[in-house]
Coordinates of N, CA and C in Angstrom, one line a residue:
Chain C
X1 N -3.4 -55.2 -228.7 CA -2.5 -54.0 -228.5 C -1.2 -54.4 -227.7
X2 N 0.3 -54.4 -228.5 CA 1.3 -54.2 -227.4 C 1.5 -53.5 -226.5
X3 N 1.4 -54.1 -225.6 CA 1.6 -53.4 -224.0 C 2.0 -54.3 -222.9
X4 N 2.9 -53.1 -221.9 CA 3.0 -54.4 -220.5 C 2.5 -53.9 -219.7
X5 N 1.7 -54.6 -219.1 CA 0.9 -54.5 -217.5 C 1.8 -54.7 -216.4
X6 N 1.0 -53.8 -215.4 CA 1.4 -54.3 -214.2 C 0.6 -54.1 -213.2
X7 N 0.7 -54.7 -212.1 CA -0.3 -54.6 -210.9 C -0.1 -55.0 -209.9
X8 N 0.1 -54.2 -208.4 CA -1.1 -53.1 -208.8 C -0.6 -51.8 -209.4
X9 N -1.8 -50.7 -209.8 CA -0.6 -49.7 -209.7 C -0.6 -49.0 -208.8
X10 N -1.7 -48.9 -207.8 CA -1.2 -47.8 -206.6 C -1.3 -49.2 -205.0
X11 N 0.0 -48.9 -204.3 CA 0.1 -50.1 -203.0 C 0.7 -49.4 -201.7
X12 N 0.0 -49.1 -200.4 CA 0.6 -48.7 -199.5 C 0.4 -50.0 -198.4
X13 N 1.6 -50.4 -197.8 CA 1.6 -51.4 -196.8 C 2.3 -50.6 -195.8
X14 N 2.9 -51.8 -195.0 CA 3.8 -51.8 -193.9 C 4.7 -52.1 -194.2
X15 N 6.0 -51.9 -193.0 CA 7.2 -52.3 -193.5 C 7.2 -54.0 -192.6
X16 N 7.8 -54.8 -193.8 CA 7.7 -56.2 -193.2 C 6.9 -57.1 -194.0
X17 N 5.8 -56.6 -194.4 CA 4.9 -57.0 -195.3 C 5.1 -57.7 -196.5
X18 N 5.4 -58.9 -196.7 CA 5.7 -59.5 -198.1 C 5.0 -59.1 -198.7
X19 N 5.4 -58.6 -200.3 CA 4.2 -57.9 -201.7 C 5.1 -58.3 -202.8
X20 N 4.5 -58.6 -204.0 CA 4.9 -59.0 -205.2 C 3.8 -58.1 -206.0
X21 N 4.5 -57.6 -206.7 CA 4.2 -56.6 -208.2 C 4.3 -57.2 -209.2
X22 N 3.4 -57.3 -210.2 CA 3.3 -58.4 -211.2 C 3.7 -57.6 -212.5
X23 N 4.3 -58.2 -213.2 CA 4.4 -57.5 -214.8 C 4.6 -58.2 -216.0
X24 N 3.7 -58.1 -217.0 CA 3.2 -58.9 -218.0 C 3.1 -58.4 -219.2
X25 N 3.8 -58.8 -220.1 CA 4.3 -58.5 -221.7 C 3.7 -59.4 -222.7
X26 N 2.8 -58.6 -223.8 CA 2.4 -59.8 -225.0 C 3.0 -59.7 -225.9
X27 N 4.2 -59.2 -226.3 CA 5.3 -58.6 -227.7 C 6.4 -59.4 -227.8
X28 N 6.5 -60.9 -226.8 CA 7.2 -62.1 -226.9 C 8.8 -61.3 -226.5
X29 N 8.9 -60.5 -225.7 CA 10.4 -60.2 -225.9 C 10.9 -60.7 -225.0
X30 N 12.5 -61.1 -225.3 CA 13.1 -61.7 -224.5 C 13.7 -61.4 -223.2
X31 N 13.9 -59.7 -223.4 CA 14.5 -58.7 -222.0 C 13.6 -58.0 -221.5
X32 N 13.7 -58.2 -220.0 CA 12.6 -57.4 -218.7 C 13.2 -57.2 -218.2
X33 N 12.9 -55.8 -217.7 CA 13.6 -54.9 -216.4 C 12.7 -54.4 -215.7
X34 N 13.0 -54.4 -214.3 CA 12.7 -53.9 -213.2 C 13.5 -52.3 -212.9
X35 N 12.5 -50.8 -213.2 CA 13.5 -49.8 -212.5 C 12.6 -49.1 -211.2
X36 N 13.4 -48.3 -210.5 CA 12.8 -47.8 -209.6 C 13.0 -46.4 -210.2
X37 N 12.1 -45.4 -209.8 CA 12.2 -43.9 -210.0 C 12.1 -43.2 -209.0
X38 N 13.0 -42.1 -208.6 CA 13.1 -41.3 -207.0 C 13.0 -39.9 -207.7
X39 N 13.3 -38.9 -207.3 CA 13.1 -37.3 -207.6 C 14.5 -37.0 -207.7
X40 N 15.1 -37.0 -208.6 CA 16.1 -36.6 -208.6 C 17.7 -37.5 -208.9
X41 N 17.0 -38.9 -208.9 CA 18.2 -40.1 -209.2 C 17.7 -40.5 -210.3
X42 N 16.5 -40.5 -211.2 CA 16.2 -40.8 -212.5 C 15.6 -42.3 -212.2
X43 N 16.1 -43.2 -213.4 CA 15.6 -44.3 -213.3 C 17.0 -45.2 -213.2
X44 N 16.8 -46.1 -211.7 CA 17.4 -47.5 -211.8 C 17.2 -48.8 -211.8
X45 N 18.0 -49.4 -212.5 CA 17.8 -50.7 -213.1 C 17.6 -51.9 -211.3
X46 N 16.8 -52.4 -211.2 CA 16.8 -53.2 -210.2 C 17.4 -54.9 -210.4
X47 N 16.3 -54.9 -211.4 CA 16.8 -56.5 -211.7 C 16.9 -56.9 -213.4
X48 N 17.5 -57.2 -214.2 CA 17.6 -57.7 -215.7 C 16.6 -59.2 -215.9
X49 N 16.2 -59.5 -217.2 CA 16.2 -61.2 -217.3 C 16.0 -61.0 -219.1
X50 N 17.3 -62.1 -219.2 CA 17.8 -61.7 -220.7 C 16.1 -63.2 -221.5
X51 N 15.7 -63.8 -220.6 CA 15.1 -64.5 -221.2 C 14.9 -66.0 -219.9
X52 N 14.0 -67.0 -219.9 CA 13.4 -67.2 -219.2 C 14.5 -68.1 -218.4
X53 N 14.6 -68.0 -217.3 CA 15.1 -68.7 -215.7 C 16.5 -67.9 -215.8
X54 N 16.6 -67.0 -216.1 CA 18.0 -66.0 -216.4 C 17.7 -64.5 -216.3
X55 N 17.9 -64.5 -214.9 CA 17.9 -62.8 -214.3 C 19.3 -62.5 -213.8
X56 N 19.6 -61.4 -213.6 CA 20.5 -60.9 -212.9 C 20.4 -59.3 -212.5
X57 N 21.4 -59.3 -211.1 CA 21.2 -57.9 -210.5 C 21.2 -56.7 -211.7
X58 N 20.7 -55.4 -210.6 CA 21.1 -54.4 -211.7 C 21.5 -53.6 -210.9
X59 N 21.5 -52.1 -210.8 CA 22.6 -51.4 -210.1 C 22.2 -51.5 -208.9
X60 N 20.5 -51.9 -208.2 CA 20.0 -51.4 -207.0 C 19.2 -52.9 -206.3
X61 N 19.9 -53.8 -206.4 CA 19.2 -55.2 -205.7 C 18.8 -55.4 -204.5
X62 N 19.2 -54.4 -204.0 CA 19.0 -55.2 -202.4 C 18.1 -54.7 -201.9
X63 N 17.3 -55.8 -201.5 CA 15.8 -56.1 -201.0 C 15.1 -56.6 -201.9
X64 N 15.5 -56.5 -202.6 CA 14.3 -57.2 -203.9 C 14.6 -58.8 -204.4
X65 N 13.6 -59.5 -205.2 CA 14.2 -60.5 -205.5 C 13.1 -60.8 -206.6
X66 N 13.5 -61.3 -207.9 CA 12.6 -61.6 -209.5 C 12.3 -63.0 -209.5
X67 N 11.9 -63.5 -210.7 CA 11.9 -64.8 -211.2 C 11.0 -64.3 -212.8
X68 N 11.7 -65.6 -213.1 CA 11.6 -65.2 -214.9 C 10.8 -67.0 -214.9
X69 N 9.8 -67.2 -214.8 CA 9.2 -69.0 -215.0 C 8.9 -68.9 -216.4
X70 N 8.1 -67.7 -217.0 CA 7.7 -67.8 -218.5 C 7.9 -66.7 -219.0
X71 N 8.1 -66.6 -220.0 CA 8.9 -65.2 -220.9 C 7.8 -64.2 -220.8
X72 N 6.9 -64.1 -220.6 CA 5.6 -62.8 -220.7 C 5.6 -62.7 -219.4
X73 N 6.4 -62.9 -218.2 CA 6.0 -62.7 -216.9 C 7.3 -62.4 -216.1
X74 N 7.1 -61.2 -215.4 CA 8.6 -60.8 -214.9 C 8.0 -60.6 -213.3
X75 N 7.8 -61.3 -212.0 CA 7.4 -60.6 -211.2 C 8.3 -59.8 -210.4
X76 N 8.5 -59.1 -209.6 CA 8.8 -58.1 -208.4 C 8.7 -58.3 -207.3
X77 N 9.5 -59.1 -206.6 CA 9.4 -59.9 -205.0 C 9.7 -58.7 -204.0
X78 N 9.1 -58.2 -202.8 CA 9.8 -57.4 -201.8 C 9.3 -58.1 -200.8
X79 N 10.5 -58.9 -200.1 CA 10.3 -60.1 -199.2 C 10.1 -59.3 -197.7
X80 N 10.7 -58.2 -197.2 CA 10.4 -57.5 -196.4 C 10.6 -56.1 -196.6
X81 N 9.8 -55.5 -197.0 CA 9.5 -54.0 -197.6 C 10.5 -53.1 -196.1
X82 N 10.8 -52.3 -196.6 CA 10.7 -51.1 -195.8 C 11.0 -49.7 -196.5
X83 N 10.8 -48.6 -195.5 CA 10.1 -47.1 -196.2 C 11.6 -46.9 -197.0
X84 N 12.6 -47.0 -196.6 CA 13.8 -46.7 -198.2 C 13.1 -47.5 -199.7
X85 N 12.3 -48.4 -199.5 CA 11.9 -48.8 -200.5 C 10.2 -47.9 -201.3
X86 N 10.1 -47.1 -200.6 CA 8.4 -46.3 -201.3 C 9.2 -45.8 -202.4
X87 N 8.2 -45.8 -203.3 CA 9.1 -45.4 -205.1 C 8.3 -45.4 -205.7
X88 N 8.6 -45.0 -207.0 CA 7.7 -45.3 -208.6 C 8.7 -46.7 -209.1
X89 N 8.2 -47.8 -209.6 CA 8.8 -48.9 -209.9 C 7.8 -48.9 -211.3
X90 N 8.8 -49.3 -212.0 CA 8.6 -49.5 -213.6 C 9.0 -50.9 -214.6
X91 N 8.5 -51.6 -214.8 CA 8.5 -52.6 -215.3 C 8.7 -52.4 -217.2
X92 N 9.9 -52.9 -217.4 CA 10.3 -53.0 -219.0 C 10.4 -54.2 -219.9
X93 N 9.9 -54.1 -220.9 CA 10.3 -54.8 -222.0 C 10.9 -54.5 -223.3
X94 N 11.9 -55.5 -223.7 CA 11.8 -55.2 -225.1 C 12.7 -56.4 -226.0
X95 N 13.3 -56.7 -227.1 CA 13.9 -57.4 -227.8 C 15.6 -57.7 -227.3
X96 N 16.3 -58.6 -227.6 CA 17.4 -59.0 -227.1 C 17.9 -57.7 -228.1
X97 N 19.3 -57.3 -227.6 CA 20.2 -56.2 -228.5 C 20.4 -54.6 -227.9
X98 N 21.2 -54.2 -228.3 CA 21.2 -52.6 -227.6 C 20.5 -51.8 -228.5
X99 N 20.1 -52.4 -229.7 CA 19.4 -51.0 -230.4 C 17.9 -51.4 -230.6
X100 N 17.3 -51.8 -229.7 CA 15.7 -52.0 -229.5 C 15.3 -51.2 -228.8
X101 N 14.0 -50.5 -228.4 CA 13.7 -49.0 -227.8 C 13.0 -50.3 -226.8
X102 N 12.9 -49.8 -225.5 CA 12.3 -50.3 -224.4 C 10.5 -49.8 -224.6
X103 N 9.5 -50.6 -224.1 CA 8.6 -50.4 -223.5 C 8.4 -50.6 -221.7
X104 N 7.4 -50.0 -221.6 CA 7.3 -49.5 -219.8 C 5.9 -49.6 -219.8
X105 N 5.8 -50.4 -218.5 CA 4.8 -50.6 -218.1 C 4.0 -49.3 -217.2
X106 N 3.1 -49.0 -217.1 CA 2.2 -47.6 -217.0 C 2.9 -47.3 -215.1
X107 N 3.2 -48.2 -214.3 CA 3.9 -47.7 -212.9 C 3.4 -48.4 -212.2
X108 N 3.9 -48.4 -210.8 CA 3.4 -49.0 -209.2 C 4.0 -47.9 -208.5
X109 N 3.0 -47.3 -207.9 CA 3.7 -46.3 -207.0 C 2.9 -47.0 -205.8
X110 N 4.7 -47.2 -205.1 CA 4.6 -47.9 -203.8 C 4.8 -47.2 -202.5
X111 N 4.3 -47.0 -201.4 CA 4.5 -46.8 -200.2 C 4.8 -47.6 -199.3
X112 N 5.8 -47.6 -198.3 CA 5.7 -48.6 -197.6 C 6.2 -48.1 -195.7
X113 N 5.1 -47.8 -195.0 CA 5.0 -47.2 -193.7 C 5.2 -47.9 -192.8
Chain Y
X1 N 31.6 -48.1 -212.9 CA 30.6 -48.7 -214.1 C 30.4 -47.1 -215.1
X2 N 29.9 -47.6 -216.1 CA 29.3 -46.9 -216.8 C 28.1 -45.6 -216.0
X3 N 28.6 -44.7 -216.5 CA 27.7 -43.7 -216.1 C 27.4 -42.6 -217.0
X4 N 26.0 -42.3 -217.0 CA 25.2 -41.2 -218.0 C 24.8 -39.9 -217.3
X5 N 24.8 -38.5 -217.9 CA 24.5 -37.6 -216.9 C 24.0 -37.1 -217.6
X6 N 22.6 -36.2 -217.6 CA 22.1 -35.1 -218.0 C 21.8 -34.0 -217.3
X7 N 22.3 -33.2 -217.9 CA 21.7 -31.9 -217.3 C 21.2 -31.1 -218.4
X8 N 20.2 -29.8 -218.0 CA 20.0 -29.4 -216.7 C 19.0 -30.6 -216.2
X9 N 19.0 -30.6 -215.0 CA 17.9 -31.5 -214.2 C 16.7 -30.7 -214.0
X10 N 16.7 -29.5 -213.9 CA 15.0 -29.0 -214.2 C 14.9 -27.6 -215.3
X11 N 14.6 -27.5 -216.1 CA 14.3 -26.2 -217.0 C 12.8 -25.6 -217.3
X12 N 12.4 -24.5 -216.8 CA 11.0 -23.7 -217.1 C 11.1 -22.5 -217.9
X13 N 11.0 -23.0 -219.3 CA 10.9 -21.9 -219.8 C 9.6 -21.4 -220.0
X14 N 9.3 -20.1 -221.2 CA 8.1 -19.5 -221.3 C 7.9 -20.4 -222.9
X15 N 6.5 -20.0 -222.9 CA 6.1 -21.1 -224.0 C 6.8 -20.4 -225.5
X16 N 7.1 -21.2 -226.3 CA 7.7 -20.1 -227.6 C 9.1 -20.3 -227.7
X17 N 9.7 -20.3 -225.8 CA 11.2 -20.2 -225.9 C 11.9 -21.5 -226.5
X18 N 13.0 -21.5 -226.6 CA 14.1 -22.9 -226.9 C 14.0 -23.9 -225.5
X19 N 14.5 -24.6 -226.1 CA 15.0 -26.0 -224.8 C 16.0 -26.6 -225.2
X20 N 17.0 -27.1 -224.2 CA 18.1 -28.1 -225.0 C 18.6 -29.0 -223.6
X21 N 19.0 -29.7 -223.8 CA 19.0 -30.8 -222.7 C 20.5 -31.6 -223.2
X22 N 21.2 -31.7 -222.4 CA 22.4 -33.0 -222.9 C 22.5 -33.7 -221.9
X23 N 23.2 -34.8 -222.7 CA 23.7 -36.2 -222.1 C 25.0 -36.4 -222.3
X24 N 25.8 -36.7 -221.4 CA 27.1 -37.0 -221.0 C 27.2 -38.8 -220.7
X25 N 27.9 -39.3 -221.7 CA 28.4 -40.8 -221.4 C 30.0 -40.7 -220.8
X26 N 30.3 -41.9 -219.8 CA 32.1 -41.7 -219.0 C 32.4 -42.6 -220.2
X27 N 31.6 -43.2 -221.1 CA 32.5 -44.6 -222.1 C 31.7 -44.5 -223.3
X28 N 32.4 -44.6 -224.4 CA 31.6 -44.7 -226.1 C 30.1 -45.6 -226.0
X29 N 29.0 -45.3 -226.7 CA 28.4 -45.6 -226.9 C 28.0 -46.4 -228.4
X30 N 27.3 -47.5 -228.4 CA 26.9 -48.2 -229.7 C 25.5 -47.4 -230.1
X31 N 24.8 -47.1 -229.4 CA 23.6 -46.0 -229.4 C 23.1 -45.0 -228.7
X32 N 22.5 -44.1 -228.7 CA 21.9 -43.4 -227.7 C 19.9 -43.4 -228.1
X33 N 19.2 -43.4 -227.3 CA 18.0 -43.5 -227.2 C 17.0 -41.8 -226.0
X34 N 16.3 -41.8 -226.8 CA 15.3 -40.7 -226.1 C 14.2 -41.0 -225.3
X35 N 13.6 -40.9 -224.5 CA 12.7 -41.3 -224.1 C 11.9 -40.1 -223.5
X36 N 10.7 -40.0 -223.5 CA 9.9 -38.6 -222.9 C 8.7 -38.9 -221.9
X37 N 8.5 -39.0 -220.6 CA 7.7 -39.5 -219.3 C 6.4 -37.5 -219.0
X38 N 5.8 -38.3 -219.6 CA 4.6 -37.0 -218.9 C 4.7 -36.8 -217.8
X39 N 4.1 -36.0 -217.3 CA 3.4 -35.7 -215.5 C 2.5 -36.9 -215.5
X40 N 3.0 -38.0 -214.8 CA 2.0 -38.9 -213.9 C 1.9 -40.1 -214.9
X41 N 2.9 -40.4 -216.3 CA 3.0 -41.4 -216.8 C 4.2 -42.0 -217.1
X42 N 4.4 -42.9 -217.7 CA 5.5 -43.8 -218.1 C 6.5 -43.2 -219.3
X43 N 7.5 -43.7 -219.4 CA 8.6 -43.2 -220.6 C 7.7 -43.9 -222.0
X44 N 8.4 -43.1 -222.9 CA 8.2 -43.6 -223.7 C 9.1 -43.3 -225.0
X45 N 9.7 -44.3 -225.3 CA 10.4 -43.8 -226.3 C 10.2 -42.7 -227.2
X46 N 11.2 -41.7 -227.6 CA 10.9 -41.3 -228.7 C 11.8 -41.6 -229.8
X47 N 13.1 -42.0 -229.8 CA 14.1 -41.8 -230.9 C 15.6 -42.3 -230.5
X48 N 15.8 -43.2 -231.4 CA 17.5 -43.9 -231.7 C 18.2 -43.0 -232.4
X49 N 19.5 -43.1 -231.9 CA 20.2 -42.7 -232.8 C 21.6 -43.2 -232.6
X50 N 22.1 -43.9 -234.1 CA 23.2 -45.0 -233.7 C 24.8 -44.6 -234.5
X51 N 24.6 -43.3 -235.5 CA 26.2 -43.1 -236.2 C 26.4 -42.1 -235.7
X52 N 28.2 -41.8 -235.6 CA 28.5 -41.1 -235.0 C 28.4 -39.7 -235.6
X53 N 28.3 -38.3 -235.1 CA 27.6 -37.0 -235.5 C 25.9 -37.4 -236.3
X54 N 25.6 -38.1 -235.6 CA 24.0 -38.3 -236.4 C 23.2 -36.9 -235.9
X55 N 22.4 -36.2 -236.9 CA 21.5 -35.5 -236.4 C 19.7 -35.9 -236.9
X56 N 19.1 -35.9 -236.3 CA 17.4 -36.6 -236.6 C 16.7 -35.5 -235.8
X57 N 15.7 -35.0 -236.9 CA 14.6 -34.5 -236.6 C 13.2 -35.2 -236.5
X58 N 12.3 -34.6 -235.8 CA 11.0 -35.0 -235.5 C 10.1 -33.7 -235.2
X59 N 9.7 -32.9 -235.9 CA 8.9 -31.6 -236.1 C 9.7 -30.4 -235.7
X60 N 9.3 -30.1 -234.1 CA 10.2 -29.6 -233.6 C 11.6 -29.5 -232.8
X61 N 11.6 -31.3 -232.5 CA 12.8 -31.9 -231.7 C 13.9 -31.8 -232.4
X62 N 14.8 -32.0 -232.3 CA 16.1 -31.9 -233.1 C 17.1 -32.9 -232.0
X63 N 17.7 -33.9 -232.8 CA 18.4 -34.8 -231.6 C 19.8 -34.9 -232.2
X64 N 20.9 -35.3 -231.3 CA 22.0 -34.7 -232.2 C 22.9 -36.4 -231.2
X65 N 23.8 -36.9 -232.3 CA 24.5 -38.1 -231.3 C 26.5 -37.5 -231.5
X66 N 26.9 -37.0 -230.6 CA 28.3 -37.0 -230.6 C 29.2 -37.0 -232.1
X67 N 30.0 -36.8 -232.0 CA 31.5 -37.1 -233.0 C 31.9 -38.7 -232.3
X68 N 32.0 -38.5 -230.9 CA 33.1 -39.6 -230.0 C 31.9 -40.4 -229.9
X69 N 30.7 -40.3 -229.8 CA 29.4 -41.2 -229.6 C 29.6 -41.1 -227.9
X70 N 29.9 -40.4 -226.9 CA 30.2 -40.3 -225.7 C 28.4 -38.8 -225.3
X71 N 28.4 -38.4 -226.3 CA 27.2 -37.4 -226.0 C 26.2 -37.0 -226.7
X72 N 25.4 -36.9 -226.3 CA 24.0 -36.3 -227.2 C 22.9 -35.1 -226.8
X73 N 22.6 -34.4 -227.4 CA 21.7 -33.6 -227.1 C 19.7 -33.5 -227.3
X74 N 19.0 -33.0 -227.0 CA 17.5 -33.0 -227.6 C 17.6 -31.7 -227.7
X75 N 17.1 -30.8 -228.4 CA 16.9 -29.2 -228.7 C 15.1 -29.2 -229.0
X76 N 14.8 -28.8 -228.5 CA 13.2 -28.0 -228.9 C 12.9 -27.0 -229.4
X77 N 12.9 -26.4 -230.6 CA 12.0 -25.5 -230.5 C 11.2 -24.8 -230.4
X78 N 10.7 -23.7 -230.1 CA 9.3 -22.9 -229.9 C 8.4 -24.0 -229.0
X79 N 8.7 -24.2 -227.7 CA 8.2 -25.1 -227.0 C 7.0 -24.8 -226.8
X80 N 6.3 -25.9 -226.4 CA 4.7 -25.6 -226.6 C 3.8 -26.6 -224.8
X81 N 3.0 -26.2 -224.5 CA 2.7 -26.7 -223.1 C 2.6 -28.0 -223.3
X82 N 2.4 -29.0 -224.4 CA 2.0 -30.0 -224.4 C 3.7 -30.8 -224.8
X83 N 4.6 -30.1 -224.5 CA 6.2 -30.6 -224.6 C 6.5 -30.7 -223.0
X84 N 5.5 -30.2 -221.5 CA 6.4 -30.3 -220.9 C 6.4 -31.7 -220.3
X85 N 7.3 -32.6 -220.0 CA 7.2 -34.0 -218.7 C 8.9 -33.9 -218.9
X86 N 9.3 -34.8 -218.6 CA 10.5 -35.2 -218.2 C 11.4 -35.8 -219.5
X87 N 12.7 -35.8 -219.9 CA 13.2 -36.4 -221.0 C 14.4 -37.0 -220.6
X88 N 14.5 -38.2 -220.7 CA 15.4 -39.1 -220.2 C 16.3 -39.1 -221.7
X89 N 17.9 -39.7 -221.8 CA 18.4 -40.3 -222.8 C 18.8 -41.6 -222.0
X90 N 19.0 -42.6 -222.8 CA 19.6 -43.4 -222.3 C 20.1 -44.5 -223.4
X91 N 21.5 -44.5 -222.8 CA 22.6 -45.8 -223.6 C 22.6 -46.8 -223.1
X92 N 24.0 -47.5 -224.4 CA 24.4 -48.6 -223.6 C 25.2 -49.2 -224.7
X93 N 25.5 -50.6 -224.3 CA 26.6 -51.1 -225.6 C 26.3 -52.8 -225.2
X94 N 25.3 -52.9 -224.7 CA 24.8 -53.9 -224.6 C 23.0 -54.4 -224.2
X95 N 22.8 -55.3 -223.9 CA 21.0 -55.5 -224.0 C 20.7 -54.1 -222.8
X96 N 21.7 -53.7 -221.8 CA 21.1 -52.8 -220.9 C 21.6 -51.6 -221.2
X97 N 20.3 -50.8 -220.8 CA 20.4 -49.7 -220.9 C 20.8 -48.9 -220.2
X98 N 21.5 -47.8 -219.9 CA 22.0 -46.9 -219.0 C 21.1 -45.4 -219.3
X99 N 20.1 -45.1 -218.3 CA 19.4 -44.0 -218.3 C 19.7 -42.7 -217.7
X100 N 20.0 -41.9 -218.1 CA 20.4 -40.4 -217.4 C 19.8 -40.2 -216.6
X101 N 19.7 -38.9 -215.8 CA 18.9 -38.7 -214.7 C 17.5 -37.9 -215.1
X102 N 17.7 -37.7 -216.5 CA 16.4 -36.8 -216.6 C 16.7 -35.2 -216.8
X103 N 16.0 -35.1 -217.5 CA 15.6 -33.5 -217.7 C 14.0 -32.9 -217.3
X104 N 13.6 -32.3 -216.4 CA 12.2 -31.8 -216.0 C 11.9 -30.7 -217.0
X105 N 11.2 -30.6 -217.8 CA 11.0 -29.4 -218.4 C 9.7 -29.0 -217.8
X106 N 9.6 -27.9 -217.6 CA 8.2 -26.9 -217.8 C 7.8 -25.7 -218.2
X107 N 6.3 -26.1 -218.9 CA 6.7 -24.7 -220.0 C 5.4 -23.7 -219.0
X108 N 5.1 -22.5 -219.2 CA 4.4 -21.7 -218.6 C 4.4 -21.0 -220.1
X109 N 2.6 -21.2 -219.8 CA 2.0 -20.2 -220.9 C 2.1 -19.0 -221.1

């Protein structure tokens, strides 16, 4: 079945706490995105990777950090968490091009106290 | 930068009634895309649409793409409780996509 995972999906830490959010695609595509979701700001792009050791910011980087080592694996660095960062975070895939429909990974809703 | 707006940001109609939702691009678009997020789940696509005044149906959705490719709409008819979660559009004119802010629908039986 195509699908992207991610894990975990539910995470309450502390602030300060290094955590990495994993996300994993079997549909070989070459673009992953990282969004966050808030109540009322919709979805933003955190981080891009057009394909492997090739990411770049997206509208909301700071605090975060990615790595792209193999094409099916996009992880989600938060090197020191804090509570501006609790969210729904969504992990995407899909084909290089603007007219490919994205897939989304099922969520991480994050806390971070 | 590029920015997408939808409104309304929350609509509760009664079940039966209409719905319509738009999207505002500040710059032309190569596509517009739909996407529909339940209560408590992920987006999911529903629908491209890439020439300019395109109109595409899907039962009761009805999706409509601009003259200028700058806007789009979703229209529902006779909405039904299993229509309500959230409906995002979202462009772009390149691999990234620019997502609206959402539309909340909820329908009450």
């Amino acid at each position: 079945e195509a699908q992207v995972t991610q894990n975990p999906r539910y995470l309450i830490t502390v602030t300060g706490k290094k955590l990495t959010v994993t996300c994993s695609q079997n549909m070989n595509h070459e673009y992953m995105s990282w969004y966050r979701q808030d109540p009322g700001l919709g979805l933003r792009q955190i981080y891009y990777s057009m394909n492997v050791e090739v990411t770049d910011k997206g509208d909301v980087p700071e605090g975060y950090k990615v790595s792209r080592k193999e094409k099916r694996n996009f992880p989600l660095i938060l090197e020191s968490p804090s509570p501006n960062q609790t969210s729904l975070y969504f992990c995407a895939s899909k084909y290089r091009g603007p007219s490919y429909e994205q897939y989304f990974g099922p969520g991480t809703r994050l806390t971070v106290t | 930068g590029q920015q997408v707006m939808q409104i309304p940001q929350y609509q509760h109609v009664q079940e039966g009634e209409d719905f319509t939702t738009y999207c505002n691009s500040s710059t032309t678009l190569s596509n517009i895309q739909w996407y529909k997020q339940r209560p408590g789940g992920h987006p999911v696509f529903l629908i491209q649409l890439v020439k300019s005044g395109e109109v595409k149906k899907q039962k009761r959705l009805t999706f409509q793409f601009g003259e200028a490719k700058k806007n789009s709409s979703l229209h529902i008819t006779a909405t039904q409780t299993t229509d309500v979660g959230t409906y995002f559009c979202a462009g772009g004119n390149t691999d990234k996509l620019i997502f609206g802010t959402g539309t909340r629908l909820q329908v009450f039986p």
